[in-house]
PDB file of C-alpha atoms in Angstrom:
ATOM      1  CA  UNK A   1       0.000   0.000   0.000  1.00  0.00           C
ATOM      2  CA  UNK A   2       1.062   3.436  -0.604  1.00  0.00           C
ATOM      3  CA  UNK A   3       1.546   5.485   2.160  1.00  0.00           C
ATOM      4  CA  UNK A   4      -1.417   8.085   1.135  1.00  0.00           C
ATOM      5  CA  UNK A   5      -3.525   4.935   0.853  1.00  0.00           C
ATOM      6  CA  UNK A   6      -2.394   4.014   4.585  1.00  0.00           C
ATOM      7  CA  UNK A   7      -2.884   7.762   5.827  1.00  0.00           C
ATOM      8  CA  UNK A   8      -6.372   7.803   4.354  1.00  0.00           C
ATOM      9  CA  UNK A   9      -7.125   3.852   5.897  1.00  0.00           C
ATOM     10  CA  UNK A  10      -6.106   4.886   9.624  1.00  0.00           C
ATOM     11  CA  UNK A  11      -7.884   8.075   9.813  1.00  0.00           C
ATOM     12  CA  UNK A  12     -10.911   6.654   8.042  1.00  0.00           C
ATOM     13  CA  UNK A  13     -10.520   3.831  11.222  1.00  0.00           C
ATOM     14  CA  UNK A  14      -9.859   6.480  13.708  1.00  0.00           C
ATOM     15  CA  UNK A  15     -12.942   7.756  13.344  1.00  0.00           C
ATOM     16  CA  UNK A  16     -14.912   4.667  13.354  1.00  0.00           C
ATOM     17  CA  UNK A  17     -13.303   3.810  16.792  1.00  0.00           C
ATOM     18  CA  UNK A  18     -13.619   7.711  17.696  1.00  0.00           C
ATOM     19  CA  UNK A  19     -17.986   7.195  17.087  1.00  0.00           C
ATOM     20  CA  UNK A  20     -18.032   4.209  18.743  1.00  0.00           C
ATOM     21  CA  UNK A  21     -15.906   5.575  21.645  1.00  0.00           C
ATOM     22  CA  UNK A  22     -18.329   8.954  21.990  1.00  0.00           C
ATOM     23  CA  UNK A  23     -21.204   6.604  21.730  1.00  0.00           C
ATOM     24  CA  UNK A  24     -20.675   3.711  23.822  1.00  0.00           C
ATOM     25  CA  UNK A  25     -24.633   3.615  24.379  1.00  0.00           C
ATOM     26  CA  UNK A  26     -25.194   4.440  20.680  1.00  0.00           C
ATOM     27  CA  UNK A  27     -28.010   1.556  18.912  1.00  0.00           C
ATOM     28  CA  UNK A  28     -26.039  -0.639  16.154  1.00  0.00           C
ATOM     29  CA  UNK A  29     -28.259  -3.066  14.701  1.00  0.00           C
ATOM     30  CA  UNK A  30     -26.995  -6.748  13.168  1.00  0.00           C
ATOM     31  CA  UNK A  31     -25.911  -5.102   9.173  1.00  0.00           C
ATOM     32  CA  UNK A  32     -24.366  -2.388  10.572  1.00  0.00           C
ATOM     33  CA  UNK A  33     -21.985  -4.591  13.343  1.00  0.00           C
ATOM     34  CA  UNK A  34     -21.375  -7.175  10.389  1.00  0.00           C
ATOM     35  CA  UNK A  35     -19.918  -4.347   8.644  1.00  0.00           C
ATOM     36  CA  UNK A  36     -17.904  -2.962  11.058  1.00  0.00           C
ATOM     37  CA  UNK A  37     -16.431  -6.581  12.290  1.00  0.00           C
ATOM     38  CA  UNK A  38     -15.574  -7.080   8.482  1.00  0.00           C
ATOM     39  CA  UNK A  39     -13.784  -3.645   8.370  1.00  0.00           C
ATOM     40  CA  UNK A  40     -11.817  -4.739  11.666  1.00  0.00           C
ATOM     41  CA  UNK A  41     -10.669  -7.792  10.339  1.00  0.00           C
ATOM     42  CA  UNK A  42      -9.479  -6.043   7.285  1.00  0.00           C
ATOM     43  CA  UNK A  43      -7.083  -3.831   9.391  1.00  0.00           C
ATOM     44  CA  UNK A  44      -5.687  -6.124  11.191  1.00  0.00           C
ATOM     45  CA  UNK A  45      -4.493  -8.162   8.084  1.00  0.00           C
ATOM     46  CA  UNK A  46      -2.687  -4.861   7.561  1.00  0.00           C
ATOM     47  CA  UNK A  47       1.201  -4.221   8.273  1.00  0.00           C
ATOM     48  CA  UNK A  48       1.321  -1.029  10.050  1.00  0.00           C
ATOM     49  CA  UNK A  49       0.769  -1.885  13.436  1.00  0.00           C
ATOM     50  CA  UNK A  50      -1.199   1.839  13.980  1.00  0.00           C
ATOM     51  CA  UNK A  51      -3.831   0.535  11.412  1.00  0.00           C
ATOM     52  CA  UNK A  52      -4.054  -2.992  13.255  1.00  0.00           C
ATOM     53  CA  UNK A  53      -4.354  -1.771  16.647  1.00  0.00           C
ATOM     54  CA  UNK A  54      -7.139   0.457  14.824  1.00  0.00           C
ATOM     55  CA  UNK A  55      -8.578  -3.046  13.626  1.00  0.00           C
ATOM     56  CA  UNK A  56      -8.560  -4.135  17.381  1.00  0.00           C
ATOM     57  CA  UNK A  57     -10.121  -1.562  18.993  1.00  0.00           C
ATOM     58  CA  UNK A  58     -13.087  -1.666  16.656  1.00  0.00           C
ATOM     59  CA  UNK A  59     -13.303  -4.923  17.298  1.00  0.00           C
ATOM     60  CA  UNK A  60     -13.312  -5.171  20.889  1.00  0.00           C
ATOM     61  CA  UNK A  61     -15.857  -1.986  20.644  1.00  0.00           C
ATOM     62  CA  UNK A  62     -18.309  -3.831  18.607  1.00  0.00           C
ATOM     63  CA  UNK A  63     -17.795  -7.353  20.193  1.00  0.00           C
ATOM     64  CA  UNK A  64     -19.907  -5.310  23.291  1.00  0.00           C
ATOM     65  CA  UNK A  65     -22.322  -4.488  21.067  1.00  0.00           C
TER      66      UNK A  65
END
């Protein structure tokens, strides 16, 4: 991946895990965790560790949900 490409991916992931971090109590119905459990796995197949600790946190976020 270029490095743009990686910019772009961890901010777009930083902001998933910034919503669901504002939002703890915020309603997430079954589509919407599917996605986001799909998205997590897909950063943490990455190789910058930044992007798969990204890919973690959503992850444990949405495994409360």
């Amino acid at each position: 991946m270029k490095k743009k490409d990686e910019d772009d991916l961890y901010e777009v992931a930083s902001t998933i895990n910034n919503v669901l971090l504002l939002n703890p109590n915020m309603p997430i119905n079954d589509k919407i965790n599917k996605n986001l459990n799909q998205i997590a796995k897909f950063l943490e197949k990455n190789k910058d560790p930044l992007i798969v600790n990204q890919g973690e946190q959503i992850a444990m976020r949405t495994s409360f949900l």
